[in-house]
Amino acid sequence: MLFILKRRTGFWMRYSRTLTKERKAIMKLITTTLVAFTGLGLYVAPLALAAGDSFVGKWKFNPDKSQLNGLTYKVEDAGNNQYKFVFGDDAETVTVDGKPTMTKYGNTWSVTKSGLNAWHWVTKRNGKTTSDAMWTVSDDGATSTYVSTETRADGSTSHDETKLKRTAGTSGLVGTWESTEIKIGSPSTIEIAMWEKDGYSIKIPIYKGETNFKLDGKDYTPKGPRVAKGTTISGKKIDDRTMELTYKLNGKTNETDRWELSTDGKTLTNTVTYPGVDKQEVDVYDRQ
């Protein structure tokens, strides 16, 4: 998920990644980012393909066709009114006092307890709010809901909702949570064009992000107001309809995307692997 907060599958760790799905996406986002990203995704195809069958064009994320559920998030009590939020090999520790905490992705998190079973979550970048969310745990502690309003770089917003079930722990936020339902209010669109004859340019207008790269295994640096410092992307061709992109932050891999173009050229399927996470995320994009 070009991690530009990748649209993103919505959720706290994703939105911290706001690189370029978000990130989820970014970021996760995206990235999903993810991450969004969280917090931070898209890309290209081999030159051997005919122009009408290539990855070049405009693509819109389709949450109904995608498989976003089943990812696991952990919350640990770090003592002194601090929580440690863990997603795979990624973790951030925040004091629940409403004061901003700088994350490794260049965003700040501010978390405040709001009532008995709710936590208000604000993510900012360069002083501007990118996500305003409320994470509420049910009275019986078995489920929780994360509702957020995401503000993109172009000023547009998306109202997203993630429902989770508890798989470990008994009450409050501390424990292990598995996503069961994710609703994306306003899915993003990605634009892919040729770059320097044998490379590709990927733009995500709502995040004002752009990544230019070639499928040569070399590191390239994404551009945009929400790209985390130290972020790189490298790509390689797998076969005539599949390519793999690796995202790194300061040299450490934080996401691997495998993109596959359908035989009719109308669909892009991205299988996302996060370090330390057993289940893969599957993102589907429709040609516009």
PDB file of N, CA and C in Angstrom, residues 151-187:
ATOM      1  N   THR A 151      -8.749  13.400   7.915  1.00  0.00           N
ATOM      2  CA  THR A 151      -8.622  14.588   7.077  1.00  0.00           C
ATOM      3  C   THR A 151      -7.422  14.415   6.162  1.00  0.00           C
ATOM      4  N   ARG A 152      -7.681  14.410   4.853  1.00  0.00           N
ATOM      5  CA  ARG A 152      -6.614  14.190   3.878  1.00  0.00           C
ATOM      6  C   ARG A 152      -5.849  15.487   3.611  1.00  0.00           C
ATOM      7  N   ALA A 153      -4.747  15.357   2.888  1.00  0.00           N
ATOM      8  CA  ALA A 153      -3.898  16.514   2.587  1.00  0.00           C
ATOM      9  C   ALA A 153      -4.602  17.545   1.716  1.00  0.00           C
ATOM     10  N   ASP A 154      -5.590  17.106   0.920  1.00  0.00           N
ATOM     11  CA  ASP A 154      -6.307  18.046   0.057  1.00  0.00           C
ATOM     12  C   ASP A 154      -7.494  18.691   0.765  1.00  0.00           C
ATOM     13  N   GLY A 155      -7.681  18.373   2.054  1.00  0.00           N
ATOM     14  CA  GLY A 155      -8.766  18.962   2.824  1.00  0.00           C
ATOM     15  C   GLY A 155     -10.029  18.120   2.883  1.00  0.00           C
ATOM     16  N   SER A 156     -10.136  17.099   2.052  1.00  0.00           N
ATOM     17  CA  SER A 156     -11.308  16.228   2.080  1.00  0.00           C
ATOM     18  C   SER A 156     -11.260  15.338   3.321  1.00  0.00           C
ATOM     19  N   THR A 157     -12.409  14.756   3.684  1.00  0.00           N
ATOM     20  CA  THR A 157     -12.474  13.919   4.873  1.00  0.00           C
ATOM     21  C   THR A 157     -13.128  12.573   4.573  1.00  0.00           C
ATOM     22  N   SER A 158     -12.897  11.623   5.461  1.00  0.00           N
ATOM     23  CA  SER A 158     -13.527  10.307   5.359  1.00  0.00           C
ATOM     24  C   SER A 158     -13.900   9.850   6.761  1.00  0.00           C
ATOM     25  N   HIS A 159     -15.150   9.428   6.936  1.00  0.00           N
ATOM     26  CA  HIS A 159     -15.618   8.928   8.227  1.00  0.00           C
ATOM     27  C   HIS A 159     -15.523   7.404   8.191  1.00  0.00           C
ATOM     28  N   ASP A 160     -14.618   6.841   8.983  1.00  0.00           N
ATOM     29  CA  ASP A 160     -14.336   5.408   8.949  1.00  0.00           C
ATOM     30  C   ASP A 160     -14.686   4.750  10.283  1.00  0.00           C
ATOM     31  N   GLU A 161     -14.926   3.453  10.225  1.00  0.00           N
ATOM     32  CA  GLU A 161     -15.281   2.726  11.447  1.00  0.00           C
ATOM     33  C   GLU A 161     -14.689   1.320  11.427  1.00  0.00           C
ATOM     34  N   THR A 162     -14.034   0.953  12.524  1.00  0.00           N
ATOM     35  CA  THR A 162     -13.467  -0.384  12.674  1.00  0.00           C
ATOM     36  C   THR A 162     -14.069  -1.048  13.906  1.00  0.00           C
ATOM     37  N   LYS A 163     -14.627  -2.249  13.727  1.00  0.00           N
ATOM     38  CA  LYS A 163     -15.151  -3.017  14.851  1.00  0.00           C
ATOM     39  C   LYS A 163     -14.187  -4.162  15.142  1.00  0.00           C
ATOM     40  N   LEU A 164     -13.987  -4.442  16.436  1.00  0.00           N
ATOM     41  CA  LEU A 164     -13.023  -5.459  16.839  1.00  0.00           C
ATOM     42  C   LEU A 164     -13.604  -6.358  17.921  1.00  0.00           C
ATOM     43  N   LYS A 165     -13.072  -7.571  18.003  1.00  0.00           N
ATOM     44  CA  LYS A 165     -13.440  -8.483  19.080  1.00  0.00           C
ATOM     45  C   LYS A 165     -12.200  -8.778  19.916  1.00  0.00           C
ATOM     46  N   ARG A 166     -12.404  -8.950  21.201  1.00  0.00           N
ATOM     47  CA  ARG A 166     -11.286  -9.239  22.093  1.00  0.00           C
ATOM     48  C   ARG A 166     -10.908 -10.721  21.997  1.00  0.00           C
ATOM     49  N   THR A 167      -9.607 -10.986  21.864  1.00  0.00           N
ATOM     50  CA  THR A 167      -9.122 -12.367  21.866  1.00  0.00           C
ATOM     51  C   THR A 167      -8.221 -12.643  23.063  1.00  0.00           C
ATOM     52  N   ALA A 168      -7.878 -11.583  23.812  1.00  0.00           N
ATOM     53  CA  ALA A 168      -7.089 -11.734  25.041  1.00  0.00           C
ATOM     54  C   ALA A 168      -7.345 -10.518  25.918  1.00  0.00           C
ATOM     55  N   GLY A 169      -7.286 -10.724  27.240  1.00  0.00           N
ATOM     56  CA  GLY A 169      -7.582  -9.640  28.160  1.00  0.00           C
ATOM     57  C   GLY A 169      -9.019  -9.727  28.637  1.00  0.00           C
ATOM     58  N   THR A 170      -9.373  -8.838  29.590  1.00  0.00           N
ATOM     59  CA  THR A 170     -10.715  -8.916  30.171  1.00  0.00           C
ATOM     60  C   THR A 170     -11.493  -7.612  30.114  1.00  0.00           C
ATOM     61  N   SER A 171     -10.827  -6.485  30.322  1.00  0.00           N
ATOM     62  CA  SER A 171     -11.539  -5.209  30.351  1.00  0.00           C
ATOM     63  C   SER A 171     -10.621  -4.082  29.902  1.00  0.00           C
ATOM     64  N   GLY A 172     -11.244  -2.942  29.574  1.00  0.00           N
ATOM     65  CA  GLY A 172     -10.458  -1.795  29.132  1.00  0.00           C
ATOM     66  C   GLY A 172      -9.786  -2.054  27.798  1.00  0.00           C
ATOM     67  N   LEU A 173      -8.815  -1.206  27.448  1.00  0.00           N
ATOM     68  CA  LEU A 173      -8.121  -1.345  26.171  1.00  0.00           C
ATOM     69  C   LEU A 173      -7.077  -2.450  26.184  1.00  0.00           C
ATOM     70  N   VAL A 174      -6.477  -2.686  27.338  1.00  0.00           N
ATOM     71  CA  VAL A 174      -5.382  -3.656  27.411  1.00  0.00           C
ATOM     72  C   VAL A 174      -5.859  -5.048  27.000  1.00  0.00           C
ATOM     73  N   GLY A 175      -5.106  -5.653  26.090  1.00  0.00           N
ATOM     74  CA  GLY A 175      -5.455  -6.980  25.599  1.00  0.00           C
ATOM     75  C   GLY A 175      -5.122  -7.109  24.128  1.00  0.00           C
ATOM     76  N   THR A 176      -5.702  -8.112  23.489  1.00  0.00           N
ATOM     77  CA  THR A 176      -5.490  -8.346  22.059  1.00  0.00           C
ATOM     78  C   THR A 176      -6.826  -8.210  21.346  1.00  0.00           C
ATOM     79  N   TRP A 177      -6.800  -7.473  20.228  1.00  0.00           N
ATOM     80  CA  TRP A 177      -8.025  -7.183  19.485  1.00  0.00           C
ATOM     81  C   TRP A 177      -7.885  -7.620  18.030  1.00  0.00           C
ATOM     82  N   GLU A 178      -8.941  -8.227  17.505  1.00  0.00           N
ATOM     83  CA  GLU A 178      -8.959  -8.651  16.105  1.00  0.00           C
ATOM     84  C   GLU A 178     -10.076  -7.910  15.370  1.00  0.00           C
ATOM     85  N   SER A 179      -9.732  -7.297  14.250  1.00  0.00           N
ATOM     86  CA  SER A 179     -10.734  -6.547  13.496  1.00  0.00           C
ATOM     87  C   SER A 179     -11.752  -7.498  12.871  1.00  0.00           C
ATOM     88  N   THR A 180     -13.045  -7.128  12.961  1.00  0.00           N
ATOM     89  CA  THR A 180     -14.117  -7.968  12.424  1.00  0.00           C
ATOM     90  C   THR A 180     -14.911  -7.275  11.325  1.00  0.00           C
ATOM     91  N   GLU A 181     -14.894  -5.955  11.322  1.00  0.00           N
ATOM     92  CA  GLU A 181     -15.634  -5.206  10.301  1.00  0.00           C
ATOM     93  C   GLU A 181     -15.006  -3.831  10.130  1.00  0.00           C
ATOM     94  N   ILE A 182     -14.739  -3.460   8.881  1.00  0.00           N
ATOM     95  CA  ILE A 182     -14.121  -2.168   8.595  1.00  0.00           C
ATOM     96  C   ILE A 182     -14.914  -1.453   7.518  1.00  0.00           C
ATOM     97  N   LYS A 183     -15.323  -0.235   7.823  1.00  0.00           N
ATOM     98  CA  LYS A 183     -16.071   0.572   6.868  1.00  0.00           C
ATOM     99  C   LYS A 183     -15.247   1.804   6.500  1.00  0.00           C
ATOM    100  N   ILE A 184     -15.028   1.990   5.194  1.00  0.00           N
ATOM    101  CA  ILE A 184     -14.277   3.137   4.694  1.00  0.00           C
ATOM    102  C   ILE A 184     -15.270   4.128   4.104  1.00  0.00           C
ATOM    103  N   GLY A 185     -15.354   5.310   4.683  1.00  0.00           N
ATOM    104  CA  GLY A 185     -16.346   6.274   4.235  1.00  0.00           C
ATOM    105  C   GLY A 185     -16.123   6.790   2.833  1.00  0.00           C
ATOM    106  N   SER A 186     -14.863   7.064   2.496  1.00  0.00           N
ATOM    107  CA  SER A 186     -14.548   7.645   1.189  1.00  0.00           C
ATOM    108  C   SER A 186     -13.270   7.018   0.641  1.00  0.00           C
ATOM    109  N   PRO A 187     -13.381   5.927  -0.114  1.00  0.00           N
ATOM    110  CA  PRO A 187     -12.206   5.238  -0.666  1.00  0.00           C
ATOM    111  C   PRO A 187     -11.393   6.140  -1.590  1.00  0.00           C
TER     112      PRO A 187
END
